[in-house]
PDB file of C-alpha atoms and ligand atoms in Angstrom:
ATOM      1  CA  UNK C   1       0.000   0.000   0.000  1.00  0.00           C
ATOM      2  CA  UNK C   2       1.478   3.147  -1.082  1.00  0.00           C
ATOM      3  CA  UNK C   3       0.177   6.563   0.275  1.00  0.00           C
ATOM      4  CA  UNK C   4       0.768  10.168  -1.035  1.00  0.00           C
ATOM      5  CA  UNK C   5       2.838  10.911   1.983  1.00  0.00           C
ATOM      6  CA  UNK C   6       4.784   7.892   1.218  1.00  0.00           C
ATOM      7  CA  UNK C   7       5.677   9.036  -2.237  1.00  0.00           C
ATOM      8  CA  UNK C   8       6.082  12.897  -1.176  1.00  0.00           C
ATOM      9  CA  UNK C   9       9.061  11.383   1.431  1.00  0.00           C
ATOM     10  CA  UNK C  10      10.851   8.994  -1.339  1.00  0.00           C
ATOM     11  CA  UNK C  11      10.642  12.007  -3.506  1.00  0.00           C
ATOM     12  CA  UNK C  12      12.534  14.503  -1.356  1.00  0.00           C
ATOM     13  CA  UNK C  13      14.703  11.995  -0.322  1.00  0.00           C
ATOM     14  CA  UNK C  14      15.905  11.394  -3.886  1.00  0.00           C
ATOM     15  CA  UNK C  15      16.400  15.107  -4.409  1.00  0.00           C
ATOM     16  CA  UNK C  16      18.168  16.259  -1.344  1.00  0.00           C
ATOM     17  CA  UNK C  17      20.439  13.090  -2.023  1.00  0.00           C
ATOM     18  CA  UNK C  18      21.255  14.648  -5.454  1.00  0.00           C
ATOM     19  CA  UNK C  19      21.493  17.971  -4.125  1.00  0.00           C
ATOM     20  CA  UNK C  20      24.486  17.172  -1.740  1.00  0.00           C
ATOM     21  CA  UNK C  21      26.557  15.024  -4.432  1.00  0.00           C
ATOM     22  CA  UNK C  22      26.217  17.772  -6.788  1.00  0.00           C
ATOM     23  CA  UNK C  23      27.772  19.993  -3.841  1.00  0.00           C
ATOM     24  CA  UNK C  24      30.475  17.349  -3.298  1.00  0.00           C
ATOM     25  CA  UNK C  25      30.930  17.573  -7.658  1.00  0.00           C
ATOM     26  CA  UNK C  26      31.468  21.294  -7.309  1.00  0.00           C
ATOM     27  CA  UNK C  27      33.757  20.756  -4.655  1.00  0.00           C
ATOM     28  CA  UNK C  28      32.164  21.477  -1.595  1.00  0.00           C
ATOM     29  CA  UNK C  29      33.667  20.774   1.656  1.00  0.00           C
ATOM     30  CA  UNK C  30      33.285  17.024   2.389  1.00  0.00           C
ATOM     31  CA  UNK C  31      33.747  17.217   6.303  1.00  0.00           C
ATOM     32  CA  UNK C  32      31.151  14.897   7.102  1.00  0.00           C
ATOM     33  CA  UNK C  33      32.159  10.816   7.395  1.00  0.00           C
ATOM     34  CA  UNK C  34      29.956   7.517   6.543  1.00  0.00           C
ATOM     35  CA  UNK C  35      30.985   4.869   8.602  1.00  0.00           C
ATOM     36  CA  UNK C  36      29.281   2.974   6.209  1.00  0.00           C
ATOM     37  CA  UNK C  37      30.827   3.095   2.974  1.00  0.00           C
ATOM     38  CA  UNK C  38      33.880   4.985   4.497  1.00  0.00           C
ATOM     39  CA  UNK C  39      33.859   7.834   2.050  1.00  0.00           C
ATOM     40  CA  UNK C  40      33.571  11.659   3.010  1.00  0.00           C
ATOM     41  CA  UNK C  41      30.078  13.681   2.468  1.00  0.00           C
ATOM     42  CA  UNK C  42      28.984  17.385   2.745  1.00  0.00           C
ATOM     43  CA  UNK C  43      26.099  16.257   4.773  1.00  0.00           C
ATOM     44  CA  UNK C  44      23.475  13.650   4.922  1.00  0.00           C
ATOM     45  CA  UNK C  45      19.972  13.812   2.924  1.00  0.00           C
ATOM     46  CA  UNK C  46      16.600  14.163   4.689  1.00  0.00           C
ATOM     47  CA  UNK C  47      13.981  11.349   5.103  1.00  0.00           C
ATOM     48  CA  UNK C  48      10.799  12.791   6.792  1.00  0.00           C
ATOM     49  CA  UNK C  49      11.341  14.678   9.916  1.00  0.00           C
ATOM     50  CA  UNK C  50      15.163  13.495   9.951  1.00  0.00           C
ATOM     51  CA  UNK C  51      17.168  16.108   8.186  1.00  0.00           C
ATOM     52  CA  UNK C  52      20.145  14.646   8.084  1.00  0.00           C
ATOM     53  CA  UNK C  53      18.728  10.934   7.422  1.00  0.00           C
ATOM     54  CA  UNK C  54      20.649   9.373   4.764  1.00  0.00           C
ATOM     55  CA  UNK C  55      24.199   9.003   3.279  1.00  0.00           C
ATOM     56  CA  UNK C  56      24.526  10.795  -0.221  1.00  0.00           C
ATOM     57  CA  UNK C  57      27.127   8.428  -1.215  1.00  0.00           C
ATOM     58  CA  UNK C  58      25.734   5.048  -0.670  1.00  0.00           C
ATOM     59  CA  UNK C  59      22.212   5.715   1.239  1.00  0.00           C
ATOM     60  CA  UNK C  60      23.046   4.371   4.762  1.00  0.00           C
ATOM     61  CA  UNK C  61      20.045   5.289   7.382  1.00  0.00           C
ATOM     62  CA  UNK C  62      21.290   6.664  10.456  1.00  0.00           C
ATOM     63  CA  UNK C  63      20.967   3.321  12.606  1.00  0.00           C
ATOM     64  CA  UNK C  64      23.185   1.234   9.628  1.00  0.00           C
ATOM     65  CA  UNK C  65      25.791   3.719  10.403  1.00  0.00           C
ATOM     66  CA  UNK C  66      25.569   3.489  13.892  1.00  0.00           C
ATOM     67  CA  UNK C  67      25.823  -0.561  13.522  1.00  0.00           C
ATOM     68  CA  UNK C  68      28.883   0.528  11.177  1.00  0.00           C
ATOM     69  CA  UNK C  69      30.268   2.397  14.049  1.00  0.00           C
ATOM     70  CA  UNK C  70      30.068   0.278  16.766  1.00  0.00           C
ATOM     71  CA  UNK C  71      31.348  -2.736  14.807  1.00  0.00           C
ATOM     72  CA  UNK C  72      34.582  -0.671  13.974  1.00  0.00           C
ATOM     73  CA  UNK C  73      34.924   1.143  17.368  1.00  0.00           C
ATOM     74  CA  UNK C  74      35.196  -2.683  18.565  1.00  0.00           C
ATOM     75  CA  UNK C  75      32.086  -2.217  20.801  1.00  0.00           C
ATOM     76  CA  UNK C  76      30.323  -4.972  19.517  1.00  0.00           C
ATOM     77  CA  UNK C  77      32.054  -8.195  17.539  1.00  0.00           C
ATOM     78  CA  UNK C  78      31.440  -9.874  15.067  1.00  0.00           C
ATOM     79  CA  UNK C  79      31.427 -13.593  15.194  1.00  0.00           C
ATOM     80  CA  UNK C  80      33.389 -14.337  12.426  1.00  0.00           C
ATOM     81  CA  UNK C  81      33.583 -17.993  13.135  1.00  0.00           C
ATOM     82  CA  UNK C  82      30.599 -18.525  13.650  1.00  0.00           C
ATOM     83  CA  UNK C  83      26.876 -18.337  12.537  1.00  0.00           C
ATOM     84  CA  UNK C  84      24.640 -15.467  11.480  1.00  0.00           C
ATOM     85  CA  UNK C  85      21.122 -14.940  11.492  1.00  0.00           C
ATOM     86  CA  UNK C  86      20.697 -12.128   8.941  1.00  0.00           C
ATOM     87  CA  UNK C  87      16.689 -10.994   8.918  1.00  0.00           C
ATOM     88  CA  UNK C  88      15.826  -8.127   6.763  1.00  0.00           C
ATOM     89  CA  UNK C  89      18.980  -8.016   5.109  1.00  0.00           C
ATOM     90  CA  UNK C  90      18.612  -4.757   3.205  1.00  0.00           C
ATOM     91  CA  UNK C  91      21.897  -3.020   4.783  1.00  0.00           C
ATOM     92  CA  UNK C  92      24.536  -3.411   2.060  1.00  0.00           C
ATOM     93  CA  UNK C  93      27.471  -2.578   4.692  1.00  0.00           C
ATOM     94  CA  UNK C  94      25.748  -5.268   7.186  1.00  0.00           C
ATOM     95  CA  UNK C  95      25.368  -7.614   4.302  1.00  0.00           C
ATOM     96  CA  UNK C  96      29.225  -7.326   3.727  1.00  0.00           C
ATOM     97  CA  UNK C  97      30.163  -7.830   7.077  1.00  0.00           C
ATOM     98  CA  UNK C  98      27.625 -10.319   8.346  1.00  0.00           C
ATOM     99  CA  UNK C  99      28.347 -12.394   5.211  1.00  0.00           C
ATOM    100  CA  UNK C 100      32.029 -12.628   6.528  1.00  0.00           C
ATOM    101  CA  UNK C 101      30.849 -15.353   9.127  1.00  0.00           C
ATOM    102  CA  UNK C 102      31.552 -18.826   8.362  1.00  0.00           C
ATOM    103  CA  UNK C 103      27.587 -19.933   8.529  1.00  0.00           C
ATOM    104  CA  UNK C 104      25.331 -16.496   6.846  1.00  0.00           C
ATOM    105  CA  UNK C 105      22.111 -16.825   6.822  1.00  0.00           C
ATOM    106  CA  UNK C 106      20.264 -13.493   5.667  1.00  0.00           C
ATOM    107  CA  UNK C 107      16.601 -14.607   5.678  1.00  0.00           C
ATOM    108  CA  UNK C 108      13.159 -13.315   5.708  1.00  0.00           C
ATOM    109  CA  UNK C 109       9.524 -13.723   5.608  1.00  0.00           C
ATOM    110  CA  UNK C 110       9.471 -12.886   1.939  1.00  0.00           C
ATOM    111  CA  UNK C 111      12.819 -13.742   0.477  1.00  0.00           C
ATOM    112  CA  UNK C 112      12.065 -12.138  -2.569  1.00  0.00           C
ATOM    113  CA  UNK C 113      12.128  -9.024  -1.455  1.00  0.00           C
ATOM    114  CA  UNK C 114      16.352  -9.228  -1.223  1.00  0.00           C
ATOM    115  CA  UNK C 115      18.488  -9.374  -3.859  1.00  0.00           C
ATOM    116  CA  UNK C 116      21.084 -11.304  -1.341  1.00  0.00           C
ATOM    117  CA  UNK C 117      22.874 -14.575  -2.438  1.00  0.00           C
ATOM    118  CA  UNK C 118      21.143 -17.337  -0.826  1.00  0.00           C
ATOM    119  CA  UNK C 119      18.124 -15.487   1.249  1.00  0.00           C
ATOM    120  CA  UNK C 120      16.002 -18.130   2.431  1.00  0.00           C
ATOM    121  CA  UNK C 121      12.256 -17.951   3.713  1.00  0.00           C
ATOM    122  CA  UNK C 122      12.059 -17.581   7.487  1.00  0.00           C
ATOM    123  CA  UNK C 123       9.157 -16.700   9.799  1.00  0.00           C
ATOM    124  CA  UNK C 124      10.117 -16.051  13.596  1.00  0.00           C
ATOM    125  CA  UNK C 125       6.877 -16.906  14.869  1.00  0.00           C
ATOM    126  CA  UNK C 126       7.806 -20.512  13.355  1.00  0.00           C
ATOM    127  CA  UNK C 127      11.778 -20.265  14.412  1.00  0.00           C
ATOM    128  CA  UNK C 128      12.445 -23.928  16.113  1.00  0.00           C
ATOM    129  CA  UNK C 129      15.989 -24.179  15.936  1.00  0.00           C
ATOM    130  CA  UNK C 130      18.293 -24.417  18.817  1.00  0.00           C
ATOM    131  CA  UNK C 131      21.371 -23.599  20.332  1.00  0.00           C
ATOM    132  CA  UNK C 132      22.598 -22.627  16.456  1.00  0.00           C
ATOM    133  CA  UNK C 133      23.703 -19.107  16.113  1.00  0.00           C
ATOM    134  CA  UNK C 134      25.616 -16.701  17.320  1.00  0.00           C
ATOM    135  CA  UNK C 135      24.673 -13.772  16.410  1.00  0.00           C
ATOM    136  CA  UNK C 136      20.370 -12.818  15.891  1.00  0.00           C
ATOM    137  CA  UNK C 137      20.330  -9.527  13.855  1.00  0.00           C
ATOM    138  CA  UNK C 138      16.906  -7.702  13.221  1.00  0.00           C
ATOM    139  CA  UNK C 139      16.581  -3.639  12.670  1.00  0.00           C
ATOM    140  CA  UNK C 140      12.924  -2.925  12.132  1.00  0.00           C
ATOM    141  CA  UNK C 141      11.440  -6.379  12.099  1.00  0.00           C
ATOM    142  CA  UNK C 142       9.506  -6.725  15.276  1.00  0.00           C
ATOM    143  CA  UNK C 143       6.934  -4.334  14.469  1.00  0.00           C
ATOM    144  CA  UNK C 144       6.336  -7.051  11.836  1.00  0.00           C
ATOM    145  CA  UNK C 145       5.089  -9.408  13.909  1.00  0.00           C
ATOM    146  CA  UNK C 146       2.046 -10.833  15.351  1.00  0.00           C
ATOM    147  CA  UNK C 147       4.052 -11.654  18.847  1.00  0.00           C
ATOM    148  CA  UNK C 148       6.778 -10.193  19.995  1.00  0.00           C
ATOM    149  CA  UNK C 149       6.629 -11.832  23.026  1.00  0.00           C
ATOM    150  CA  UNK C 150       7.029 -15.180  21.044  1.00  0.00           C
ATOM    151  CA  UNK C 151       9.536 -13.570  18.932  1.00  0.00           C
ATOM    152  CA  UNK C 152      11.731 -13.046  21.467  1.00  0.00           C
ATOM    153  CA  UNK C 153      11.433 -16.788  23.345  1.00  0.00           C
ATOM    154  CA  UNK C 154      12.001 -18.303  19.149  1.00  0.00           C
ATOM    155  CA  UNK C 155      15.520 -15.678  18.982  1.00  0.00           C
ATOM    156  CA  UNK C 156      16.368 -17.143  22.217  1.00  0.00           C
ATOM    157  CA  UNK C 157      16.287 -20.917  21.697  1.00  0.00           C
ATOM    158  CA  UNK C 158      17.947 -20.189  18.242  1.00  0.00           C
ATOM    159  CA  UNK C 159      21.115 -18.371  19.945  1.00  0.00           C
ATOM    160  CA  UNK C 160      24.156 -20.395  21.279  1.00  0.00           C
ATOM    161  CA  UNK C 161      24.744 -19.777  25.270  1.00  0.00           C
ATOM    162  CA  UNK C 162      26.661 -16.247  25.060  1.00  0.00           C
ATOM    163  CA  UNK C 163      25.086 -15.698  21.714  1.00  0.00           C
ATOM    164  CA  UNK C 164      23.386 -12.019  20.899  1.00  0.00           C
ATOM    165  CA  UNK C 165      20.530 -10.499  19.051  1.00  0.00           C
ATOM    166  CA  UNK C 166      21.259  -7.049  18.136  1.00  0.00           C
ATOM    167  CA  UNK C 167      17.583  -5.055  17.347  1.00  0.00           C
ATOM    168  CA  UNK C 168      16.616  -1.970  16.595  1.00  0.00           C
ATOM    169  CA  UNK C 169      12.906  -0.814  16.084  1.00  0.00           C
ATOM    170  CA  UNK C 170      11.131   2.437  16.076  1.00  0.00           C
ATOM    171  CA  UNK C 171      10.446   4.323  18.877  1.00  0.00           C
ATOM    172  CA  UNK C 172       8.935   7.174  20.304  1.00  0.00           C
ATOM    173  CA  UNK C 173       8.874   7.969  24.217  1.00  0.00           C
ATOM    174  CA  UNK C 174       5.642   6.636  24.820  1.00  0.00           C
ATOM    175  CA  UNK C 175       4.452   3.574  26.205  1.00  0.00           C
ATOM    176  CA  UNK C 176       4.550   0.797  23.660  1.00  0.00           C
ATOM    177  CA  UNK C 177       0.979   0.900  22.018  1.00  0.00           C
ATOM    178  CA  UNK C 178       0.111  -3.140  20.398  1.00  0.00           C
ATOM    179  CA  UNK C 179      -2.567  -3.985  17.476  1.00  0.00           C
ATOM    180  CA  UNK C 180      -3.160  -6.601  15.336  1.00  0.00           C
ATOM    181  CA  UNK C 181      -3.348  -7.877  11.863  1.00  0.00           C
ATOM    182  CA  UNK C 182      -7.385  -7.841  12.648  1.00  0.00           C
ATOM    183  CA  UNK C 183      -6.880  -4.436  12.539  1.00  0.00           C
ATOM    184  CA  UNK C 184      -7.534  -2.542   8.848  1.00  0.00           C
ATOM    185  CA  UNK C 185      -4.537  -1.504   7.567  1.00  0.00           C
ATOM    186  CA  UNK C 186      -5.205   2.128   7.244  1.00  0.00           C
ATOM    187  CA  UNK C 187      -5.399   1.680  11.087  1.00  0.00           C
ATOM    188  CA  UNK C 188      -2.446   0.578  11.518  1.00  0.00           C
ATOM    189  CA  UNK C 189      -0.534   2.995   9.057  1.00  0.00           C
ATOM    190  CA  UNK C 190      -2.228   6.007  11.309  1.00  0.00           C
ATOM    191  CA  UNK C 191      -1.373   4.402  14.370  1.00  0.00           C
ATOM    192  CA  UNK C 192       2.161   2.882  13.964  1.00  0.00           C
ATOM    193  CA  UNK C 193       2.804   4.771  11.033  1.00  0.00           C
ATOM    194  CA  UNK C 194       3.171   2.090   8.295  1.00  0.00           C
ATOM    195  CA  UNK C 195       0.526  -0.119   7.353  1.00  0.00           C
ATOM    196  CA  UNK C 196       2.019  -3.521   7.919  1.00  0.00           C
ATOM    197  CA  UNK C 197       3.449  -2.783  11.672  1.00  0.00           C
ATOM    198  CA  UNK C 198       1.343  -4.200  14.395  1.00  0.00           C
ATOM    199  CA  UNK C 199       2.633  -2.303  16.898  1.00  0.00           C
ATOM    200  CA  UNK C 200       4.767   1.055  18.017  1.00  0.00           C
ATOM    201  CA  UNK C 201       7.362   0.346  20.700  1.00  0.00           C
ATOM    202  CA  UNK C 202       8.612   2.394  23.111  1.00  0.00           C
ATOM    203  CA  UNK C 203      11.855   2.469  25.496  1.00  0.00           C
ATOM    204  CA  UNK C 204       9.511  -0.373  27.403  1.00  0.00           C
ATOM    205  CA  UNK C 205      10.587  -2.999  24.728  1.00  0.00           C
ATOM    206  CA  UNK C 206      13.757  -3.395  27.167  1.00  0.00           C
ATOM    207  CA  UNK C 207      11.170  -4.761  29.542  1.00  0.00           C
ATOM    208  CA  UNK C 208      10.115  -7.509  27.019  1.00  0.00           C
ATOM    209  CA  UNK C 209      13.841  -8.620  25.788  1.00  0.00           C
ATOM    210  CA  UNK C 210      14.146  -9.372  29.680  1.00  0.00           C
ATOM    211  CA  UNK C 211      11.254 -11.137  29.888  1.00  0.00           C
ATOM    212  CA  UNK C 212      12.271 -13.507  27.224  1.00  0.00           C
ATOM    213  CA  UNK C 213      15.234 -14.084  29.702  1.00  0.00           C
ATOM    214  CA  UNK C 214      18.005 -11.964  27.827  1.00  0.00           C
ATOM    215  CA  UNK C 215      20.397  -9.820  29.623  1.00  0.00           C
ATOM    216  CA  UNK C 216      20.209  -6.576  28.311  1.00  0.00           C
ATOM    217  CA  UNK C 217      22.545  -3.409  27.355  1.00  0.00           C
ATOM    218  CA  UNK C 218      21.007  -0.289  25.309  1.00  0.00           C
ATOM    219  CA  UNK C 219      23.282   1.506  22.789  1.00  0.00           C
ATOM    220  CA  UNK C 220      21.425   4.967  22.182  1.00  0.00           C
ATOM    221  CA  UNK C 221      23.213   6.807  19.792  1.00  0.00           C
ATOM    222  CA  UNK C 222      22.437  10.164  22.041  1.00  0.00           C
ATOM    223  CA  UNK C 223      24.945   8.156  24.743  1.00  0.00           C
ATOM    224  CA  UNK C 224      28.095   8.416  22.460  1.00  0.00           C
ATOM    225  CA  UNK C 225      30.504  11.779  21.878  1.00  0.00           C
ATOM    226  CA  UNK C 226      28.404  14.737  20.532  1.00  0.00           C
ATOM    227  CA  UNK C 227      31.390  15.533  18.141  1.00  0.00           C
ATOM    228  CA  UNK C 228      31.533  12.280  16.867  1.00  0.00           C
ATOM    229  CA  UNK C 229      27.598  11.429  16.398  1.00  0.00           C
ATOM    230  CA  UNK C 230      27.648  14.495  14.580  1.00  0.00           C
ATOM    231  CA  UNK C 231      30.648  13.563  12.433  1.00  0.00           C
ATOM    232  CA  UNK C 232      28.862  10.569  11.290  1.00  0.00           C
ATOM    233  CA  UNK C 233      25.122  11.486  12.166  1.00  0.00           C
ATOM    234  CA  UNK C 234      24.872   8.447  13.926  1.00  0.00           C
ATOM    235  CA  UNK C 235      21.205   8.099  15.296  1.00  0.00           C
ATOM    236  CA  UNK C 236      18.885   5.519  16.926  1.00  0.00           C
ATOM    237  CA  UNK C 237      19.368   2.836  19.752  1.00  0.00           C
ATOM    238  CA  UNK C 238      20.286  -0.414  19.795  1.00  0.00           C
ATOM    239  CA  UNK C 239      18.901  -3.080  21.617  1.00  0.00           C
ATOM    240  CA  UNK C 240      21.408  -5.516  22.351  1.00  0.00           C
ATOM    241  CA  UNK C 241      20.623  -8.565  23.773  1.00  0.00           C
ATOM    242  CA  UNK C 242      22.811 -11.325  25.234  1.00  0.00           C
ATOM    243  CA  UNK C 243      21.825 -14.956  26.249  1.00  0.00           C
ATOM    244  CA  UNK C 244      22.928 -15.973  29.553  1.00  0.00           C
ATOM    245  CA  UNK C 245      25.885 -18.631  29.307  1.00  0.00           C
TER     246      UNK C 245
HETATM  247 ZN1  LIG B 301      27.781   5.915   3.042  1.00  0.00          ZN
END
């Protein structure tokens, strides 16, 4: 389902982005960074209310470069040994780096949505392995589905002991607010703000993670060096989630 406002945000999005890489063309000061792609930008494009949203250069949201960041600042490792669980995988620079890992698997509900070597069809609410990866990666994917609560219990069994599922949804400062597929969809777009979430979380989602019997440590971008989230407009929060050995 496509709505005007949907099409009025791709739009400016494709015109700020050409905007700032004509700048860079006519030589502009680049003295903005993508920890993405690694190259140097005059700024960052606007998506929606974000003005400084996306990278010119290879259109990195502000959570992928905050994933970027952390990976390279060493604050969170990759398990290069051992076995991914890619969901979603629309992140070129996560794609690269997950695919690394000696067992990838980028996967999704619809597969053929991803242009990613070897996506395969999963659903969470049907995840049954166990004990298998080591890393769970998922940014905006639980709104997706029916029950989180479920969700969360499935990404659990499927993680080694020690193993961790990095997510990232979107929030606002509210309570979380949960509907349902029963719902119409134009319901759901007003509510959660795209028609196929079920639900808008808020910082209470920590509160779930737990419950599923995670321990829990939140990366919010607003937590890390003003100078250098600027640098790199890194944004968002990550929820990262570790099962007990
Ligand atoms: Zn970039």
């Amino acid at each position: 389902m496509i709505t005007l406002q949907r099409v009025a945000k791709a739009a400016g999005k494709h015109l700020t982005r050409m905007v700032l890489r004509a700048r860079k063309a006519m030589g502009a000061r680049a003295n903005r960074g993508c920890p993405a792609c690694g190259r140097t930008v005059v700024g960052f494009f606007r998506y929606g209310d974000n003005a400084e949203w996306g990278c010119p250069e290879c259109g990195a949201s502000p959570r992928e470069r905050l994933m970027n960041w952390l990976i390279d600042e060493g604050r969170l490792r990759m398990p290069v040994d051992g076995a991914v669980l890619h969901m979603a995988p629309n992140e070129g620079s996560l794609v690269r780096r997950f695919s690394a890992a000696r067992d990838y698997v980028p996967a999704d509900l619809d597969p053929s949505r991803y242009p990613v070597p070897g996506v395969r069809r999963v659903d969470l609410m049907e995840l049954a392995e166990e004990g298998r990866y080591d890393l769970f990666y998922a940014s905006h994917v639980l709104e997706h589905v029916p029950d989180d609560r479920a969700v969360l219990r499935n990404i659990l069994r499927a993680l080694r002991p020690g193993g961790e599922a990095w997510l990232i949804v979107p929030l606002w400062d509210r309570p979380t607010e949960d509907g349902s597929f029963a719902m119409p969809p134009r319901e759901r777009e007003r509510r959660f703000g795209q028609w196929d979430h079920v639900r808008q979380y808020g910082p209470d989602l920590a509160d779930r993670i737990r419950a599923a019997g995670f321990d829990l440590e939140e990366i919010d971008a607003s937590s890390i060096d003003p100078d250098v989230a600027h640098f790199y407009a890194l944004g968002d929060r990550l929820f990262r989630a570790r099962k007990p050995s």
